[in-house]
PDB file of C-alpha atoms in Angstrom:
ATOM      1  CA  MET T   7      78.778  91.765 110.307  1.00 84.00           C
ATOM      2  CA  ARG T   8      77.985  93.939 107.322  1.00 90.00           C
ATOM      3  CA  THR T   9      76.353  92.288 104.307  1.00 92.00           C
ATOM      4  CA  GLY T  10      75.862  93.557 100.780  1.00 92.00           C
ATOM      5  CA  THR T  11      73.504  91.724  98.458  1.00 94.00           C
ATOM      6  CA  TYR T  12      73.909  92.346  94.751  1.00 94.00           C
ATOM      7  CA  SER T  13      72.364  90.675  91.709  1.00 91.00           C
ATOM      8  CA  HIS T  14      75.445  88.501  91.116  1.00 94.00           C
ATOM      9  CA  GLY T  15      76.891  88.053  94.583  1.00 93.00           C
ATOM     10  CA  ILE T  16      76.684  88.439  98.320  1.00 94.00           C
ATOM     11  CA  PHE T  17      79.500  90.258 100.121  1.00 94.00           C
ATOM     12  CA  TYR T  18      80.277  89.889 103.828  1.00 94.00           C
ATOM     13  CA  LEU T  19      82.583  91.934 106.047  1.00 91.00           C
ATOM     14  CA  GLU T  20      83.271  91.391 109.729  1.00 79.00           C
ATOM     15  CA  LYS T  21      83.229  94.590 111.786  1.00 71.00           C
ATOM     16  CA  SER T  22      86.619  96.297 111.936  1.00 71.00           C
ATOM     17  CA  SER T  23      88.095  93.886 109.436  1.00 87.00           C
ATOM     18  CA  ASP T  24      89.588  94.350 106.016  1.00 93.00           C
ATOM     19  CA  ILE T  25      88.775  90.796 104.887  1.00 95.00           C
ATOM     20  CA  ILE T  26      85.702  90.426 102.714  1.00 95.00           C
ATOM     21  CA  PHE T  27      84.023  87.170 101.738  1.00 96.00           C
ATOM     22  CA  VAL T  28      82.044  86.779  98.514  1.00 95.00           C
ATOM     23  CA  GLU T  29      79.642  84.068  97.341  1.00 95.00           C
ATOM     24  CA  PHE T  30      78.069  83.848  93.890  1.00 94.00           C
ATOM     25  CA  PRO T  31      74.635  82.532  92.906  1.00 94.00           C
ATOM     26  CA  ASN T  32      74.347  79.090  91.322  1.00 93.00           C
ATOM     27  CA  ASN T  33      75.344  78.640  87.683  1.00 94.00           C
ATOM     28  CA  LEU T  34      76.913  82.074  87.235  1.00 94.00           C
ATOM     29  CA  ASN T  35      78.139  82.740  83.692  1.00 95.00           C
ATOM     30  CA  VAL T  36      80.631  85.607  83.781  1.00 94.00           C
ATOM     31  CA  ASN T  37      80.731  87.789  80.691  1.00 97.00           C
ATOM     32  CA  LEU T  38      82.406  91.215  80.472  1.00 98.00           C
ATOM     33  CA  ALA T  39      79.343  93.108  81.723  1.00 98.00           C
ATOM     34  CA  ILE T  40      78.984  90.828  84.757  1.00 97.00           C
ATOM     35  CA  ALA T  41      82.735  90.982  85.475  1.00 96.00           C
ATOM     36  CA  LYS T  42      82.583  94.787  85.475  1.00 97.00           C
ATOM     37  CA  GLU T  43      79.507  94.700  87.704  1.00 97.00           C
ATOM     38  CA  LEU T  44      81.181  92.304  90.166  1.00 96.00           C
ATOM     39  CA  VAL T  45      84.236  94.541  90.453  1.00 96.00           C
ATOM     40  CA  ALA T  46      82.104  97.689  90.802  1.00 97.00           C
ATOM     41  CA  ASN T  47      80.065  95.962  93.525  1.00 96.00           C
ATOM     42  CA  ARG T  48      83.228  94.914  95.363  1.00 95.00           C
ATOM     43  CA  LEU T  49      84.685  98.414  95.205  1.00 96.00           C
ATOM     44  CA  ASN T  50      81.374  99.907  96.322  1.00 95.00           C
ATOM     45  CA  PHE T  51      81.032  97.449  99.190  1.00 95.00           C
ATOM     46  CA  THR T  52      84.597  98.115 100.398  1.00 94.00           C
ATOM     47  CA  GLU T  53      84.132 101.862  99.933  1.00 94.00           C
ATOM     48  CA  ASN T  54      87.053 101.734  97.488  1.00 95.00           C
ATOM     49  CA  LYS T  55      89.479 100.780 100.295  1.00 94.00           C
ATOM     50  CA  LYS T  56      92.223  98.189  99.979  1.00 96.00           C
ATOM     51  CA  HIS T  57      91.179  94.794 101.314  1.00 96.00           C
ATOM     52  CA  TYR T  58      91.850  91.074 101.556  1.00 96.00           C
ATOM     53  CA  PHE T  59      89.530  88.846  99.623  1.00 92.00           C
ATOM     54  CA  VAL T  60      88.087  85.368 100.231  1.00 96.00           C
ATOM     55  CA  ILE T  61      85.925  84.349  97.311  1.00 95.00           C
ATOM     56  CA  ASP T  62      83.975  81.163  96.720  1.00 96.00           C
ATOM     57  CA  VAL T  63      83.955  80.621  92.954  1.00 94.00           C
ATOM     58  CA  SER T  64      82.393  77.152  93.100  1.00 94.00           C
ATOM     59  CA  ASN T  65      79.160  78.393  91.491  1.00 94.00           C
ATOM     60  CA  VAL T  66      80.880  79.908  88.434  1.00 93.00           C
ATOM     61  CA  ARG T  67      79.974  77.831  85.372  1.00 92.00           C
ATOM     62  CA  ALA T  68      81.579  79.842  82.553  1.00 92.00           C
ATOM     63  CA  ILE T  69      83.753  82.891  81.925  1.00 91.00           C
ATOM     64  CA  SER T  70      84.261  84.755  78.660  1.00 94.00           C
ATOM     65  CA  THR T  71      87.659  85.724  77.281  1.00 94.00           C
ATOM     66  CA  GLU T  72      86.787  89.413  77.620  1.00 96.00           C
ATOM     67  CA  ALA T  73      85.808  88.961  81.271  1.00 94.00           C
ATOM     68  CA  LYS T  74      89.023  87.074  81.947  1.00 91.00           C
ATOM     69  CA  GLU T  75      91.120  89.903  80.441  1.00 93.00           C
ATOM     70  CA  PHE T  76      89.269  92.532  82.481  1.00 95.00           C
ATOM     71  CA  LEU T  77      89.673  90.575  85.720  1.00 92.00           C
ATOM     72  CA  GLN T  78      93.441  90.283  85.126  1.00 91.00           C
ATOM     73  CA  HIS T  79      93.928  94.046  84.783  1.00 92.00           C
ATOM     74  CA  PRO T  80      95.379  96.117  87.683  1.00 92.00           C
ATOM     75  CA  ASN T  81      92.655  98.769  87.267  1.00 92.00           C
ATOM     76  CA  GLY T  82      89.981  96.130  86.733  1.00 93.00           C
ATOM     77  CA  GLY T  83      89.596  92.910  88.675  1.00 92.00           C
ATOM     78  CA  LEU T  84      92.817  93.326  90.666  1.00 94.00           C
ATOM     79  CA  LYS T  85      92.088  96.825  91.961  1.00 95.00           C
ATOM     80  CA  ASN T  86      92.523  97.362  95.728  1.00 96.00           C
ATOM     81  CA  ILE T  87      93.182  93.686  96.532  1.00 96.00           C
ATOM     82  CA  LEU T  88      95.932  93.029  99.110  1.00 96.00           C
ATOM     83  CA  GLY T  89      95.643  89.221  99.064  1.00 96.00           C
ATOM     84  CA  ALA T  90      93.131  86.674  97.818  1.00 95.00           C
ATOM     85  CA  ALA T  91      92.041  83.198  98.864  1.00 96.00           C
ATOM     86  CA  PHE T  92      89.861  81.336  96.375  1.00 95.00           C
ATOM     87  CA  ILE T  93      87.547  78.445  97.136  1.00 97.00           C
ATOM     88  CA  ALA T  94      86.752  76.174  94.198  1.00 95.00           C
ATOM     89  CA  THR T  95      85.120  72.759  94.162  1.00 92.00           C
ATOM     90  CA  ASN T  96      84.755  72.235  90.396  1.00 90.00           C
ATOM     91  CA  PRO T  97      86.943  72.609  87.274  1.00 89.00           C
ATOM     92  CA  VAL T  98      85.379  75.884  86.113  1.00 85.00           C
ATOM     93  CA  GLY T  99      85.834  77.390  89.559  1.00 88.00           C
ATOM     94  CA  VAL T 100      89.474  76.311  89.494  1.00 90.00           C
ATOM     95  CA  LEU T 101      89.861  77.958  86.068  1.00 84.00           C
ATOM     96  CA  PHE T 102      88.294  81.173  87.397  1.00 82.00           C
ATOM     97  CA  ALA T 103      90.601  81.163  90.436  1.00 90.00           C
ATOM     98  CA  ASN T 104      93.661  80.502  88.286  1.00 87.00           C
ATOM     99  CA  ILE T 105      92.940  83.702  86.334  1.00 80.00           C
ATOM    100  CA  PHE T 106      93.964  85.580  89.469  1.00 81.00           C
ATOM    101  CA  ILE T 107      96.498  83.139  90.866  1.00 87.00           C
ATOM    102  CA  LYS T 108      98.593  82.945  87.687  1.00 86.00           C
ATOM    103  CA  THR T 109      98.297  86.619  86.761  1.00 86.00           C
ATOM    104  CA  GLN T 110     101.286  88.810  87.540  1.00 86.00           C
ATOM    105  CA  LYS T 111     100.204  91.015  90.446  1.00 86.00           C
ATOM    106  CA  CYS T 112     101.500  92.662  93.600  1.00 87.00           C
ATOM    107  CA  PHE T 113      99.726  90.328  96.056  1.00 91.00           C
ATOM    108  CA  ASP T 114      99.580  86.610  96.801  1.00 92.00           C
ATOM    109  CA  ALA T 115      96.610  84.455  95.895  1.00 94.00           C
ATOM    110  CA  LYS T 116      95.982  80.818  96.681  1.00 96.00           C
ATOM    111  CA  LEU T 117      93.380  78.165  95.887  1.00 96.00           C
ATOM    112  CA  PHE T 118      91.498  76.122  98.503  1.00 97.00           C
ATOM    113  CA  THR T 119      88.726  73.545  98.508  1.00 95.00           C
ATOM    114  CA  ASN T 120      87.042  74.760 101.697  1.00 95.00           C
ATOM    115  CA  LYS T 121      86.183  77.977 103.488  1.00 94.00           C
ATOM    116  CA  GLU T 122      88.010  77.196 106.740  1.00 96.00           C
ATOM    117  CA  ASP T 123      91.418  76.693 105.100  1.00 97.00           C
ATOM    118  CA  ALA T 124      90.925  79.778 102.908  1.00 96.00           C
ATOM    119  CA  PHE T 125      90.157  82.003 105.914  1.00 94.00           C
ATOM    120  CA  GLU T 126      92.994  80.541 107.948  1.00 95.00           C
ATOM    121  CA  TRP T 127      95.468  81.302 105.151  1.00 96.00           C
ATOM    122  CA  ILE T 128      94.225  84.850 104.489  1.00 95.00           C
ATOM    123  CA  VAL T 129      94.367  85.741 108.202  1.00 93.00           C
ATOM    124  CA  GLU T 130      97.945  84.438 108.399  1.00 95.00           C
ATOM    125  CA  TYR T 131      98.888  86.186 105.154  1.00 94.00           C
ATOM    126  CA  ARG T 132      97.405  89.461 106.346  1.00 90.00           C
TER     127      ARG T 132
END
């Protein structure tokens, strides 16, 4: 397993897989600068290749309007994603996940309350 540790998240990738998993630190407040950093980190970690995405957003506590707009953009937060499974266990995490789920995009995204169901869905979707 390959791991990438960044200031606002930890990325995991199984060998010979195109599914990445991301966890955020506790009480993450996402402003535009952090949103851009998260996307840059994801693209760096995946070597700018297309990938499937499982992301635990349970530790997100706030998101700015500017960050939300950036994350909804095809050349921003949606870049290179083939499918996304979100894990959220609180209302703010659900809001964060819904930014992607309800945005018009060329891939499916779904919300889950646990890691096992999220991975099961993304593997089937893939």
